[in-house]
Short mmCIF file of C-alpha atoms and ligand atoms in Angstrom, two decimals:
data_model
loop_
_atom_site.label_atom_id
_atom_site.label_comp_id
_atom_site.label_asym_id
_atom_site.label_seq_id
_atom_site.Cartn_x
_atom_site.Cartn_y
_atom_site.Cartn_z
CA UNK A 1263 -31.96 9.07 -62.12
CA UNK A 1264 -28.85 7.40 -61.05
CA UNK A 1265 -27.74 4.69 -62.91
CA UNK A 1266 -27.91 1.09 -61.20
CA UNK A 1267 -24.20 0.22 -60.50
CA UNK A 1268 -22.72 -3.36 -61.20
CA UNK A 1269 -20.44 -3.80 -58.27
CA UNK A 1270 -19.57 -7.54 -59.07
CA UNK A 1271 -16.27 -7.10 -60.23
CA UNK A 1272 -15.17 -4.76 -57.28
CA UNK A 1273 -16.81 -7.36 -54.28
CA UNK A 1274 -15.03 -10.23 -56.04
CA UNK A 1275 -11.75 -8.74 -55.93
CA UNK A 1276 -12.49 -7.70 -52.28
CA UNK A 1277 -13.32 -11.00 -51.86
CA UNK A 1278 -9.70 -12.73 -53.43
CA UNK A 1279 -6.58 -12.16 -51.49
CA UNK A 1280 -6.57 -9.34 -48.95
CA UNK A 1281 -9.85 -8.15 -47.40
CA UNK A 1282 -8.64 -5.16 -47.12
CA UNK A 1283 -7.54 -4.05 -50.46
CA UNK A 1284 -4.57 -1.76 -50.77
CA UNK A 1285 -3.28 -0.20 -54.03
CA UNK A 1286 0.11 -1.27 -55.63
CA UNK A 1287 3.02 0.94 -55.02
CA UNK A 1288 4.77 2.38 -58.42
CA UNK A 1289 7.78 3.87 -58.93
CA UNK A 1290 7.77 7.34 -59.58
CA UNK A 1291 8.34 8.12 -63.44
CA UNK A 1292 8.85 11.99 -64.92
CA UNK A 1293 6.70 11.99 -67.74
CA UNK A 1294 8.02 15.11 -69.46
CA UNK A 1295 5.30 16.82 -70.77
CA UNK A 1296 6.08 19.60 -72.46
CA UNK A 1297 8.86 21.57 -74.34
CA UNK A 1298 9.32 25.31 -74.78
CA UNK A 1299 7.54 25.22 -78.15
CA UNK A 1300 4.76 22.60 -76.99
CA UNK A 1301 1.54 24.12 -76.34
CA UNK A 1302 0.21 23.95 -72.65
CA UNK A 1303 -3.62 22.99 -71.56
CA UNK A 1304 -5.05 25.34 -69.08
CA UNK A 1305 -6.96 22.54 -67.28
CA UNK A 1306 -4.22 21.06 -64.76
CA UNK A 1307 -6.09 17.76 -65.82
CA UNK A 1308 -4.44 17.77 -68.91
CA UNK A 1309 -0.60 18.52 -67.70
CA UNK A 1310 0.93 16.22 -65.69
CA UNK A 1311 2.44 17.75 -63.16
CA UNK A 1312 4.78 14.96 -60.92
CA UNK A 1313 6.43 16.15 -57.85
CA UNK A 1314 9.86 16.80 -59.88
CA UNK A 1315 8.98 21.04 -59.88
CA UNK A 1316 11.56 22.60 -62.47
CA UNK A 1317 10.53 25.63 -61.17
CA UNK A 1318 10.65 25.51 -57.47
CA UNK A 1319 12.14 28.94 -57.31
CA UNK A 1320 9.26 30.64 -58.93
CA UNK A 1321 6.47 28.37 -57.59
CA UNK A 1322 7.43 29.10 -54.20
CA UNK A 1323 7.54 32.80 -54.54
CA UNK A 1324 3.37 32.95 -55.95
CA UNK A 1325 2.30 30.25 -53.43
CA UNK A 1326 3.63 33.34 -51.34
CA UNK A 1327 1.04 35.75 -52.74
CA UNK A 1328 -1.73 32.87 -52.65
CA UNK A 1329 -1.37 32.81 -49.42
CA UNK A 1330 -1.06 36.35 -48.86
CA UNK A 1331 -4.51 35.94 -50.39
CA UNK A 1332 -5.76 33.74 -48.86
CA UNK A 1333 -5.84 34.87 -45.44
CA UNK A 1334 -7.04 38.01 -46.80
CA UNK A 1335 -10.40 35.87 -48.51
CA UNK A 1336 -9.62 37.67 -51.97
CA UNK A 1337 -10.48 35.51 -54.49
CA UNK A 1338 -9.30 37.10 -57.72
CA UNK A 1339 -5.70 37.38 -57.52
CA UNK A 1340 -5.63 34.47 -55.49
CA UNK A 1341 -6.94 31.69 -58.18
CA UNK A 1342 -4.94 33.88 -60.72
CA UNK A 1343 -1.30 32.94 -58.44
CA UNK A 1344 -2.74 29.09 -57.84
CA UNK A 1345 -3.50 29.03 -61.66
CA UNK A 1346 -0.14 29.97 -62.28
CA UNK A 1347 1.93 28.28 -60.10
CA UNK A 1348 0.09 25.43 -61.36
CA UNK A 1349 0.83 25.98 -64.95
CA UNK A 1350 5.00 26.00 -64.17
CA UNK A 1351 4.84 23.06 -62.13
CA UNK A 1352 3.78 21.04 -64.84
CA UNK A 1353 7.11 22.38 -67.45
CA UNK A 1354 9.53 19.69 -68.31
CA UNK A 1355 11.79 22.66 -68.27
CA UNK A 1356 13.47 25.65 -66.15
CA UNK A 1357 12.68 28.89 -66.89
CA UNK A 1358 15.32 30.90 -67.77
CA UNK A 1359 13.82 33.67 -70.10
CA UNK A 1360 10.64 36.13 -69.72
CA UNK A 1361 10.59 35.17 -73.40
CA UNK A 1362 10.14 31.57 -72.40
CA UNK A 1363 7.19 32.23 -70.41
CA UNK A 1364 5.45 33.89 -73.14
CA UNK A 1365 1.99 32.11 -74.18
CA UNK A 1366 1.69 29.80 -71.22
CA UNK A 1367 -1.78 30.19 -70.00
CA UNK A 1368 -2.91 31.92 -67.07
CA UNK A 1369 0.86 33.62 -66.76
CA UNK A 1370 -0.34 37.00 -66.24
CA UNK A 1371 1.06 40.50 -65.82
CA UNK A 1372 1.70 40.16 -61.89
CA UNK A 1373 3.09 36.89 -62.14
CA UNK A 1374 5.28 37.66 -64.91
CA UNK A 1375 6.66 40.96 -62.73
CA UNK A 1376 7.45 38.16 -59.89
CA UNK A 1377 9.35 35.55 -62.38
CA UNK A 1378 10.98 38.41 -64.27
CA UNK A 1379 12.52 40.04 -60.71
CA UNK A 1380 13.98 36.55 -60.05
CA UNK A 1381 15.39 36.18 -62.99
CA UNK A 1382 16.73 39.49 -62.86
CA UNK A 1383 17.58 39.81 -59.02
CA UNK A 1384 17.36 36.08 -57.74
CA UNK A 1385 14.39 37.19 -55.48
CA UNK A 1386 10.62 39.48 -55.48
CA UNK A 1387 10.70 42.38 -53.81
CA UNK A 1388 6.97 42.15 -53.20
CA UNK A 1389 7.20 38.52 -52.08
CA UNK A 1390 9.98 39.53 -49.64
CA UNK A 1391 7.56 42.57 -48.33
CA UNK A 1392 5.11 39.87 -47.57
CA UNK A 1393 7.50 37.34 -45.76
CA UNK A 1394 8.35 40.46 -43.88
CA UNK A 1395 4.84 41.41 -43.00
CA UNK A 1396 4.04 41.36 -39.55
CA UNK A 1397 0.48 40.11 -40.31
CA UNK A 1398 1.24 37.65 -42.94
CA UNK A 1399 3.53 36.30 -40.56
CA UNK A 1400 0.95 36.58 -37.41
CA UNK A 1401 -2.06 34.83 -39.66
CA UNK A 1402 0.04 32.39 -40.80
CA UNK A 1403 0.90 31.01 -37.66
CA UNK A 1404 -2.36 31.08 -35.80
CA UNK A 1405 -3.67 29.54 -38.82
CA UNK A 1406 -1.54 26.27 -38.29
CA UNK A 1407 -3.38 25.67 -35.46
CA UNK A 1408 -6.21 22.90 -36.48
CA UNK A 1409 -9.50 24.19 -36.20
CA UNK A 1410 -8.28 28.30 -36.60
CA UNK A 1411 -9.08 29.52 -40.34
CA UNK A 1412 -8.85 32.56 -42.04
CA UNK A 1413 -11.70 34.80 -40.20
CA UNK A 1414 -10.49 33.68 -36.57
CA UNK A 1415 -6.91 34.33 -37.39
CA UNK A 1416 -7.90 37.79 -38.42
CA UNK A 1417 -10.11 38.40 -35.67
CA UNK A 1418 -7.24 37.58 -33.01
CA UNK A 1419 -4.92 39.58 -34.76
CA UNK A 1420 -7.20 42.69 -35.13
CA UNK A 1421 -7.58 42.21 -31.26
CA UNK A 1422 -3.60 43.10 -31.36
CA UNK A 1423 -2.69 39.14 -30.49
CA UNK A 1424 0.50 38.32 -32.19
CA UNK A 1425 1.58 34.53 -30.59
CA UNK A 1426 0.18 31.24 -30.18
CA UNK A 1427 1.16 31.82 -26.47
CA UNK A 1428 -0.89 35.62 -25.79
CA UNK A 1429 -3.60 33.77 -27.18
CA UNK A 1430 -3.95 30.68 -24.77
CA UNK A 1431 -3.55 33.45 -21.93
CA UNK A 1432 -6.46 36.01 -22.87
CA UNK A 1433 -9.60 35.46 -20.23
CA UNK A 1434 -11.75 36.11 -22.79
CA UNK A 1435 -10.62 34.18 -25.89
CA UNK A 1436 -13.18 30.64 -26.06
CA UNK A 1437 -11.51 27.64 -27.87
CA UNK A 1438 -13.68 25.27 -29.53
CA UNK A 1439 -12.73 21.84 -29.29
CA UNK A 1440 -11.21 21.43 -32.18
CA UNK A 1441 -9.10 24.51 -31.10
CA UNK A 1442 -8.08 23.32 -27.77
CA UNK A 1443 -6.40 20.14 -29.58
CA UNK A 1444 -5.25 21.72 -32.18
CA UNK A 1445 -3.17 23.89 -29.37
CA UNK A 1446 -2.26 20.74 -27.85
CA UNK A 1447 -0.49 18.80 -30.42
CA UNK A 1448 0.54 22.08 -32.30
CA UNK A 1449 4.10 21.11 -32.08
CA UNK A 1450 3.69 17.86 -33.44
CA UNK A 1451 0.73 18.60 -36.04
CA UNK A 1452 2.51 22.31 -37.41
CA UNK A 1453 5.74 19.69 -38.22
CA UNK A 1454 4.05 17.33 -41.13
CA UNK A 1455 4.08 13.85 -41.35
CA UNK A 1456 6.96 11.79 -42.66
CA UNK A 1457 6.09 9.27 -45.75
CA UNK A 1458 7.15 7.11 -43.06
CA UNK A 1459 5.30 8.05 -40.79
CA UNK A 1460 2.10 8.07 -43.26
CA UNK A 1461 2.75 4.05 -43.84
CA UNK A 1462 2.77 3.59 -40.47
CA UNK A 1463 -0.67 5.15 -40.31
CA UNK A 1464 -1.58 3.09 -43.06
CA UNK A 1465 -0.66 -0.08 -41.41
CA UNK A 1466 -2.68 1.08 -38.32
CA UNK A 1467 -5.71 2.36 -40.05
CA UNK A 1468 -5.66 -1.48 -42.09
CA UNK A 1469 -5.32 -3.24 -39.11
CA UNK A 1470 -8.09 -1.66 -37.32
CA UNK A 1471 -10.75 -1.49 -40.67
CA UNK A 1472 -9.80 -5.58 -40.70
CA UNK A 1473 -10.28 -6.10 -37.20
CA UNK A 1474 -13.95 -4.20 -36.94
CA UNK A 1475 -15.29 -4.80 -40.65
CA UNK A 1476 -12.97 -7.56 -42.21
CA UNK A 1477 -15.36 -7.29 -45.38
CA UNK A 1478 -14.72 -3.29 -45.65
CA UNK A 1479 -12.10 -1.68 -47.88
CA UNK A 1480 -9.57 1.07 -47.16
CA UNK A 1481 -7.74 3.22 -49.77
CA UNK A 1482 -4.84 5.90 -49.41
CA UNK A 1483 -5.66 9.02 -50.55
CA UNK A 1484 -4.92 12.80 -50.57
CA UNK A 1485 -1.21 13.82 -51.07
CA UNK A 1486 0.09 10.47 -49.95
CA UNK A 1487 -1.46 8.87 -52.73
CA UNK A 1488 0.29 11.31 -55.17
CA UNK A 1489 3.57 9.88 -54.12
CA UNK A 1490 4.35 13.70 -52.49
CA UNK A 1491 6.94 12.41 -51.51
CA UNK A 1492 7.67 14.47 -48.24
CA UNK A 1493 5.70 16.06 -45.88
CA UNK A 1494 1.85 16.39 -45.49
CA UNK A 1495 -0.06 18.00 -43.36
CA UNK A 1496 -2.28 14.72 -42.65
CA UNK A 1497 -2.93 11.22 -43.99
CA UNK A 1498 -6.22 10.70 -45.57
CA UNK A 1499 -8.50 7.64 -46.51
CA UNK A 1500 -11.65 6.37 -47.95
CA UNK A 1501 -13.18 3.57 -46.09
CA UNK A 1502 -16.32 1.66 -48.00
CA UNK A 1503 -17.70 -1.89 -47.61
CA UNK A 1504 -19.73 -3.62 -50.47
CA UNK A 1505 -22.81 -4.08 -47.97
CA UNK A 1506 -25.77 -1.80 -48.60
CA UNK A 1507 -25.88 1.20 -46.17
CA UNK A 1508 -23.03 -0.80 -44.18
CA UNK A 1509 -20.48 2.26 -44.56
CA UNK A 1510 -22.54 4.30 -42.30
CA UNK A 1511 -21.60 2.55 -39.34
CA UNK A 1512 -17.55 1.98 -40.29
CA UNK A 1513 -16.18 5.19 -39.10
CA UNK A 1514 -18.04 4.89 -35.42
CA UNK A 1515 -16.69 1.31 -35.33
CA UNK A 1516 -12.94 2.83 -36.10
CA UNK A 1517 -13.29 5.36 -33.45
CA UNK A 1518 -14.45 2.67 -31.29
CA UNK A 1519 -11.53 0.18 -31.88
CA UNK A 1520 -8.75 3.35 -31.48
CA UNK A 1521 -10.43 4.79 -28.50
CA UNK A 1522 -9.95 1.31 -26.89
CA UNK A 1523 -6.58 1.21 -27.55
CA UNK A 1524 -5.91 4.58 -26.55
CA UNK A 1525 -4.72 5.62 -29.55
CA UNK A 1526 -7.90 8.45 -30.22
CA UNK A 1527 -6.29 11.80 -29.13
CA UNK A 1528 -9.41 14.11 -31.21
CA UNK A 1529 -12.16 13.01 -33.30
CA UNK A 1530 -14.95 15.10 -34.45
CA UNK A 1531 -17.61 12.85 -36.41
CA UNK A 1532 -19.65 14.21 -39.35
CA UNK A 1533 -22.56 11.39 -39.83
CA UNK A 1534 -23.69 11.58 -43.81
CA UNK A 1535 -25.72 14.17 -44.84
CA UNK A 1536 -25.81 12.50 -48.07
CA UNK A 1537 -28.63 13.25 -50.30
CA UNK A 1538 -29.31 12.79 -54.08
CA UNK A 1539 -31.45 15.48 -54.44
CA UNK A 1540 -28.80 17.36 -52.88
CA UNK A 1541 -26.05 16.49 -56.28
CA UNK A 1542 -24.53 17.34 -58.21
CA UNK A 1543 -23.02 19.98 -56.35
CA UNK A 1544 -22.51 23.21 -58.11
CA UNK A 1545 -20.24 24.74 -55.90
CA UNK A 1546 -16.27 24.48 -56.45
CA UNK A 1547 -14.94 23.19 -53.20
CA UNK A 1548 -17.70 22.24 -51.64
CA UNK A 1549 -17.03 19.38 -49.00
CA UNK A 1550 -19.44 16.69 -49.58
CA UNK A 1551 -21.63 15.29 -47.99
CA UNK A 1552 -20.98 11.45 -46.89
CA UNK A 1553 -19.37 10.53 -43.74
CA UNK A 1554 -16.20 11.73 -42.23
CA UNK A 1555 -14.19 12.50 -39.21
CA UNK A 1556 -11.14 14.10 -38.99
CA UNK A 1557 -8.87 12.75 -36.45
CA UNK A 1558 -5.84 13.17 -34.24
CA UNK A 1559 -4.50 10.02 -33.65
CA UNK A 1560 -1.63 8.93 -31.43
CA UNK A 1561 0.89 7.21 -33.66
CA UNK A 1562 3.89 4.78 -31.18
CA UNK A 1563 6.95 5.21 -32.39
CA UNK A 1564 7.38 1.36 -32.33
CA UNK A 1565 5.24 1.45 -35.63
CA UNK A 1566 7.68 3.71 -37.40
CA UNK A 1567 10.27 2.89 -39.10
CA UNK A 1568 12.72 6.20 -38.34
CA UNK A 1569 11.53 5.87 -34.99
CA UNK A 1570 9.61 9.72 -33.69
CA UNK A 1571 11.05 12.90 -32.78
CA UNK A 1572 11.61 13.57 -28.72
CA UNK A 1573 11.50 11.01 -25.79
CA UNK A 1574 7.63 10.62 -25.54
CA UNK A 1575 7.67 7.78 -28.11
CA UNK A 1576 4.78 9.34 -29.69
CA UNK A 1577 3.75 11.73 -32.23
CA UNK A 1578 0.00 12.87 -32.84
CA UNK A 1579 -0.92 12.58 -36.56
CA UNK A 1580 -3.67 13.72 -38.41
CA UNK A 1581 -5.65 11.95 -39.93
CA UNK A 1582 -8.87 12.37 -42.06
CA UNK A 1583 -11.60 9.29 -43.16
CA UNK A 1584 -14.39 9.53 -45.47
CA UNK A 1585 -17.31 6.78 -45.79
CA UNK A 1586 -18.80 6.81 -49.36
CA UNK A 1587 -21.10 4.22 -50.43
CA UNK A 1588 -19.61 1.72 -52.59
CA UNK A 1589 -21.01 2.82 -55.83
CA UNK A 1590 -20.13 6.47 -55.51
CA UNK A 1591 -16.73 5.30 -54.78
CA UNK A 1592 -14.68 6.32 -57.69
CA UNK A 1593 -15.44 10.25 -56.96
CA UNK A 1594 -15.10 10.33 -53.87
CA UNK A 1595 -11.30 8.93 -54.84
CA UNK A 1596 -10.87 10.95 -57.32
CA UNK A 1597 -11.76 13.87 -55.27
CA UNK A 1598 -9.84 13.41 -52.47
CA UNK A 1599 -6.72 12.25 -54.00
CA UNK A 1600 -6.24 16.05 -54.93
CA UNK A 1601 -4.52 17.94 -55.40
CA UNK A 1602 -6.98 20.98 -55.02
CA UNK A 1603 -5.76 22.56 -57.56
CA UNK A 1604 -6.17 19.51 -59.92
CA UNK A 1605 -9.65 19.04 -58.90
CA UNK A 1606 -10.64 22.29 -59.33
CA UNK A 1607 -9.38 21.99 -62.66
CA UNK A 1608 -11.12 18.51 -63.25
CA UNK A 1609 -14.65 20.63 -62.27
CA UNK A 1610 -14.36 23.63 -64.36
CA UNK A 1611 -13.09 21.58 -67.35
CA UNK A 1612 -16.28 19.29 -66.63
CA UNK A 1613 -18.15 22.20 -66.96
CA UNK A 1614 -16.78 24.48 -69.28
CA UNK A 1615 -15.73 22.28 -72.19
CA UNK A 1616 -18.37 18.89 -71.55
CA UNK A 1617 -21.67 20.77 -70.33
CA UNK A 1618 -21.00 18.34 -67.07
CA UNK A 1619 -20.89 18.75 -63.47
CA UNK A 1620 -18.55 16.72 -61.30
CA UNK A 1621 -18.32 16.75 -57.58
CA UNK A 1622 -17.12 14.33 -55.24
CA UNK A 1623 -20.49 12.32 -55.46
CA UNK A 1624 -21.55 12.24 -58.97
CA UNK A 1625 -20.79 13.07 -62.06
CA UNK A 1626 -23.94 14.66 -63.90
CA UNK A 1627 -24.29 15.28 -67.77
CA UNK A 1628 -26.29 18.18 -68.20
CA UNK A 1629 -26.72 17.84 -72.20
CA UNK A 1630 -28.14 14.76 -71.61
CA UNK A 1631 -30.13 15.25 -68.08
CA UNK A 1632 -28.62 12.29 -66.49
CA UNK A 1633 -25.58 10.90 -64.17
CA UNK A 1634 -23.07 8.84 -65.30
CA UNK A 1635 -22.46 5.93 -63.18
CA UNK A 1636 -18.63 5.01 -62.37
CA UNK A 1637 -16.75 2.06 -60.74
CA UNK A 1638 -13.14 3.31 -60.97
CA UNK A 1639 -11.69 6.79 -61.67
CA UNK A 1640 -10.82 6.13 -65.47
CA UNK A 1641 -14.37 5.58 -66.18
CA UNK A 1642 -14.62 9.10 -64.95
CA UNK A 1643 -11.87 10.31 -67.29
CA UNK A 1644 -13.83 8.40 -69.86
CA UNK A 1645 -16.85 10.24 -69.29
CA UNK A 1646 -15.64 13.29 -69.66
CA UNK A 1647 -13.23 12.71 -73.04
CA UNK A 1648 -9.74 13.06 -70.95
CA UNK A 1649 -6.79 10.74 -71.18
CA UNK A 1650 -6.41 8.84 -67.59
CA UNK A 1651 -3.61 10.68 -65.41
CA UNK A 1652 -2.18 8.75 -62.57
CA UNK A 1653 -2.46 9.94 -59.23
CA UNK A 1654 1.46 10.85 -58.87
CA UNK A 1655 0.80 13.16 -62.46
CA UNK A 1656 -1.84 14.92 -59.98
CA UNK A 1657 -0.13 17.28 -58.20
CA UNK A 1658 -1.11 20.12 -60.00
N1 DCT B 2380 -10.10 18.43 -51.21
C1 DCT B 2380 -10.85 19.18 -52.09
N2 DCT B 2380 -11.50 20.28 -51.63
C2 DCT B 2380 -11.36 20.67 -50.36
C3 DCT B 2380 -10.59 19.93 -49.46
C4 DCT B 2380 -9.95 18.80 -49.92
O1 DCT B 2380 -10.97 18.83 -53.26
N3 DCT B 2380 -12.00 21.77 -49.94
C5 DCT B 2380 -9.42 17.23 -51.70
C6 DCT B 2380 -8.10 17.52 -52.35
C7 DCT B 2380 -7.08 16.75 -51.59
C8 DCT B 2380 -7.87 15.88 -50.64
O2 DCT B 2380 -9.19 16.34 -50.63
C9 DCT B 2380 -7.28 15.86 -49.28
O3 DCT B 2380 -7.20 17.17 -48.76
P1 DCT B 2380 -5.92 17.65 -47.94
O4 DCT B 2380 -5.54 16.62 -46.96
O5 DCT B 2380 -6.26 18.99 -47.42
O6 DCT B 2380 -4.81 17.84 -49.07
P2 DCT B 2380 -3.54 16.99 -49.47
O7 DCT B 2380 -3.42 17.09 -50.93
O8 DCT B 2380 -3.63 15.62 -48.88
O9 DCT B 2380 -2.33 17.78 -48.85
P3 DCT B 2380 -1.97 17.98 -47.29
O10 DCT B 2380 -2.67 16.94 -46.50
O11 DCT B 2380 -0.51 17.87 -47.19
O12 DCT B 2380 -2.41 19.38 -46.95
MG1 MG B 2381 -3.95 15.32 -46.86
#
């Protein structure tokens, strides 16, 4: 059974200055974490890993071969690179020594070959044979088209495709909707968003929740929230309202208010599928199950403060909205503040070490056949026994 949730506290501060609540800005502080000597956790959610990478160098060369992997769809070596670029993220330090690597977890053989040829030659041979590869090169750019994954990349490339622009010209090549967009605004969407360009979203997003639901409440998410400090690929939010069953009808009301203003270039509306029967969710990365759209939205120029690239005075922006009910709030935020790898991490250490399952919905405790209600994400690290890590110590 799921536990009755008092939402008092959370509808009175809705209630008290803003309606639309927005979180406080902090500075950025480097929490170093850990020394050579100091013992590492394997779980991502207990390093924190800030933005400040010591060990760009090496990161960036296996985020290489997880990609590599990942357009391939093999799993294996591809958690074991993500696990490890993870782990030297989260060092207080540089690596300058094979030796120093020794005993970090999840630095395997491969992965040591990789940070031992930079050390050795400033670069990977292998990782440079991938850059070079025609394929790697071919998937990677059809799949930075919204709406093209892994298997449709492939499939165009196997049918000897090799640009963005051979593909819009074959008769027999059908683009979803999604697709056709998503070759639209490729020059815009492949280039990021700003941080901003983000706030500007922000504002906009605000400013619309207040004008259609002035009691509902809108939260950053996703890398933004982390403080990444550059570029993401999209700006994402959680919109809920205190009302019973009222966040079911927020997101249709936001695509309303944009589309009136013109400012809805793409929406494609997933209405909740939302079931308790249905959680917790034993699957990894499964997307859940409450109300979303993801969006391409025209952001003016006027509303950013650098002003936007090229004489339209517009850039699309991407833009992704989720519509939990109120009391399964604090997981939806703690899943999609991210980063993946961090929430994977949060899951299996759920799992593994508390007999628990954790999914963007629910948190369930399996020793004791029943879910533990939440109103904020540190009663979540509560529940499961971890210290609470900030959202900018998240980007695992
Ligand atoms: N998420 C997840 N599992 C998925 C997809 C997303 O746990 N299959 C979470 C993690 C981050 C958050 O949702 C938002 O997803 P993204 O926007 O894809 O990631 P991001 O961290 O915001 O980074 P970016 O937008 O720059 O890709
Ligand atoms: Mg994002």
């Amino acid at each position: 059974m799921m536990h009755v949730v008092d939402i008092s506290w959370f509808t009175e501060s809705m209630k008290e200055g803003q309606p639309v609540a927005m979180e406080t800005r902090h500075l950025i502080q480097t929490c170093p974490q850990s020394s050579p000597e100091s013992p590492v956790s394997p779980y991502a959610c207990q390093r924190r890993t800030t933005i400040e990478n010591k060990n760009k160098i090496f990161t960036d060369a296996l985020e290489v071969l997880v990609e590599r992997y990942e357009q391939s769809e093999i799993e294996g070596p591809c958690v074991a690179f993500r696990r490890a670029a993870s782990v030297l993220k989260s060092l207080s330090w540089s690596i300058e020594s094979v030796r120093s690597i020794e005993g970090l977890p999840y630095v395997g053989d491969s992965s040591r070959t990789v940070i031992q040829e930079i050390l050795q030659y400033g670069r990977s041979f292998e990782v440079e044979r991938i850059l070079a590869d025609e394929r790697y090169q071919t998937l990677k750019l059809f799949m930075s088209v919204f709406g093209v994954g892994p298997k449709t990349a492939d499939k165009w490339y196997r049918q000897g495709l090799r640009s963005l622009s051979q593909i819009l010209a074959h008769p027999d090549i059908q683009l979803n909707r999604m697709q056709q967009n998503g070759f639209l605004h490729h020059s815009d969407l492949s280039r990021g968003v700003r941080a901003d360009e983000a706030r500007a979203v922000e504002a906009l997003i605000v400013e619309t929740v207040q004008s259609v639901a002035p009691d509902a409440v809108v939260t950053l998410s996703g890398g933004f929230r982390r403080y990444r400090s550059m570029f993401g690929h999209d700006v994402d939010f959680i919109v809920t309202t205190a009302e019973a069953g009222g966040e079911s009808l927020l997101l249709p009301l936001i695509m309303e208010r944009l589309q009136e203003q013109g400012l809805l270039l793409f929406q494609a509306y997933n209405p909740s599928t939302f079931d308790l029967q249905k959680v917790p969710c034993r699957r990894y990365e499964a997307m859940d199950f409450f109300a979303k759209c993801f969006l391409i939205l025209k952001l003016e120029g006027s509303r950013v403060q650098g002003g936007v690239q090229g004489d339209r005075g517009w850039r699309a922006v991407r833009v992704d909205l989720v519509a939990p009910p109120i009391e399964h709030f604090a997981f939806t935020q703690l899943g999609w503040t991210g980063s993946r790898q961090f929430e994977r991490d949060l899951r299996r250490f759920a799992r593994t070490e508390r007999n628990m399952i954790l999914d963007n919905h629910a948190l369930y405790d399996k020793t004791k056949n029943q879910f533990l209600a939440a109103l904020t994400e540190k009663d979540i690290f509560a529940h499961l026994g971890l210290e609470y890590m900030e959202p900018w110590h998240r980007n695992a």
